[in-house]
Coordinates of C-alpha atoms (C1' of nucleotides) in Angstrom, one line a residue:
Chain A
X1 CA -9.6 -20.6 -10.0
X2 CA -8.1 -17.2 -9.0
X3 CA -8.9 -16.6 -5.6
X4 CA -8.6 -13.5 -5.2
X5 CA -7.3 -11.5 -2.4
X6 CA -11.2 -10.1 -1.6
X7 CA -12.6 -11.7 1.3
X8 CA -15.7 -11.2 -0.1
X9 CA -17.7 -9.2 1.7
X10 CA -16.7 -5.3 2.5
X11 CA -14.9 -5.5 5.6
X12 CA -14.4 -1.7 5.7
X13 CA -15.3 -1.8 9.0
X14 CA -12.8 0.1 11.5
X15 CA -11.8 -1.8 14.4
X16 CA -11.8 1.3 16.9
X17 CA -13.1 4.1 15.2
X18 CA -12.7 6.5 11.7
X19 CA -11.2 10.0 12.7
X20 CA -12.1 11.9 9.2
X21 CA -10.5 10.0 6.5
X22 CA -8.6 6.9 5.8
X23 CA -6.0 9.2 5.0
X24 CA -5.8 10.2 8.9
X25 CA -6.5 6.5 9.8
X26 CA -3.2 5.5 8.0
X27 CA -1.3 8.2 9.7
X28 CA -1.8 7.3 13.3
X29 CA -1.7 3.9 12.6
X30 CA 2.1 4.5 11.4
X31 CA 2.8 6.5 14.1
X32 CA 1.5 3.9 16.2
X33 CA 4.3 1.6 15.7
X34 CA 6.6 0.8 17.6
X35 CA 10.5 1.5 17.1
X36 CA 12.1 -1.5 15.9
X37 CA 8.9 -2.7 14.6
X38 CA 8.1 -3.0 11.1
X39 CA 4.4 -3.4 9.3
X40 CA 3.8 -4.3 5.8
X41 CA 1.5 -1.8 3.7
X42 CA -1.3 -4.7 3.7
X43 CA -1.1 -4.3 7.7
X44 CA -1.2 -0.9 7.7
X45 CA -4.2 -0.9 5.2
X46 CA -6.1 -3.4 7.6
X47 CA -5.2 -1.3 10.3
X48 CA -6.2 1.6 8.7
X49 CA -9.9 0.1 8.1
X50 CA -9.5 -0.5 4.7
X51 CA -7.4 -4.6 3.8
X52 CA -6.9 -3.9 0.5
X53 CA -6.1 -0.2 0.3
X54 CA -2.6 -0.8 0.4
X55 CA -2.3 1.0 -2.4
X56 CA -4.0 3.8 -0.9
X57 CA -1.7 3.5 1.6
X58 CA 1.7 3.8 -0.1
X59 CA -0.1 6.7 -2.2
X60 CA -0.9 8.7 1.0
X61 CA 2.6 8.3 2.3
X62 CA 4.4 8.9 -0.6
X63 CA 2.5 12.2 -1.2
X64 CA 1.5 13.0 2.5
X65 CA 5.3 12.9 3.7
X66 CA 5.2 13.7 7.5
X67 CA 8.3 13.6 9.9
X68 CA 5.9 12.2 12.4
X69 CA 5.3 9.6 10.6
X70 CA 8.0 6.7 10.4
X71 CA 6.5 5.6 6.9
X72 CA 10.4 3.9 7.0
X73 CA 8.8 1.7 9.3
X74 CA 6.2 0.4 6.6
X75 CA 7.4 -2.2 3.9
X76 CA 6.4 -4.5 1.6
X77 CA 5.2 -8.2 2.3
X78 CA 8.2 -9.2 -0.4
X79 CA 10.6 -8.2 2.7
X80 CA 11.7 -5.7 0.6
X81 CA 12.1 -1.9 2.3
X82 CA 9.8 -0.4 -0.4
X83 CA 10.4 3.2 -1.4
X84 CA 10.7 6.5 0.6
X85 CA 10.4 9.8 0.4
X86 CA 14.3 10.7 1.3
X87 CA 15.4 7.6 -0.8
X88 CA 15.0 3.8 -0.1
X89 CA 18.6 3.9 0.7
X90 CA 17.8 5.6 4.1
X91 CA 14.9 4.2 4.9
X92 CA 17.5 1.1 5.0
X93 CA 19.5 2.9 7.3
X94 CA 16.7 3.9 9.7
X95 CA 15.2 0.5 9.8
X96 CA 18.5 -1.1 10.5
X97 CA 19.2 1.3 13.4
X98 CA 15.8 0.9 14.6
X99 CA 16.1 -2.6 14.4
X100 CA 19.3 -3.1 15.9
X101 CA 18.0 -1.6 19.3
Chain B
dG1 C1' -17.8 14.8 -10.3
dC2 C1' -14.9 11.9 -13.5
dG3 C1' -10.2 9.9 -14.3
dC4 C1' -5.2 8.9 -13.5
dT5 C1' -2.0 7.4 -10.6
dG6 C1' 1.0 5.1 -7.2
dA7 C1' 5.9 3.6 -1.6
dC8 C1' 1.3 -3.1 -3.6
dT9 C1' -0.5 -7.2 -3.2
dG10 C1' -1.1 -12.3 -5.2
dT11 C1' -1.1 -15.4 -8.8
dC12 C1' 0.1 -17.8 -13.3
dA13 C1' 3.8 -19.0 -16.3
Chain C
dA1 C1' 13.2 -18.5 -7.8
dT2 C1' 12.5 -15.0 -11.3
dG3 C1' 9.2 -12.2 -14.4
dA4 C1' 5.1 -9.9 -16.0
dC5 C1' 0.2 -9.4 -15.6
dA6 C1' -4.1 -8.2 -13.3
dG7 C1' -7.0 -5.8 -9.3
dC8 C1' -8.0 -2.9 -6.0
dC9 C1' -8.3 1.9 -3.3
dA10 C1' -7.5 6.4 -1.8
dG11 C1' -5.9 10.4 -3.2
dC12 C1' -5.1 14.2 -6.3
dG13 C1' -5.9 17.4 -10.6

DNA sequence: GCGCTGACTGTCA
DNA sequence: ATGACAGCCAGCG
């Protein structure tokens, strides 16, 4: 049987509060990521209030590229860097630089 | 208001 | 271990 990732109930309950939209939440969460710390899209989605919105997270970051948002600190669960607006190559560099510190 | 897309994730073959 | 497929979410046209 396919044990799908769906927990069953809608856990779309924000642990803290909903500023406005999921997008805003994602923004906030990613910005709160400490230097040298990387979170997976799933983690970010969970923090944003939707554990299954990892798709939306990528969609938001991809279209809404902000200099204040270290999207490079968001990586895939596979351990890959994923993508980056400036180029995955740059993302890797930044990640290594911050990780090294 | 509806439909498509996307920087994803998890499971099966 | 690698590849392919399916599923869910929110934003945007």
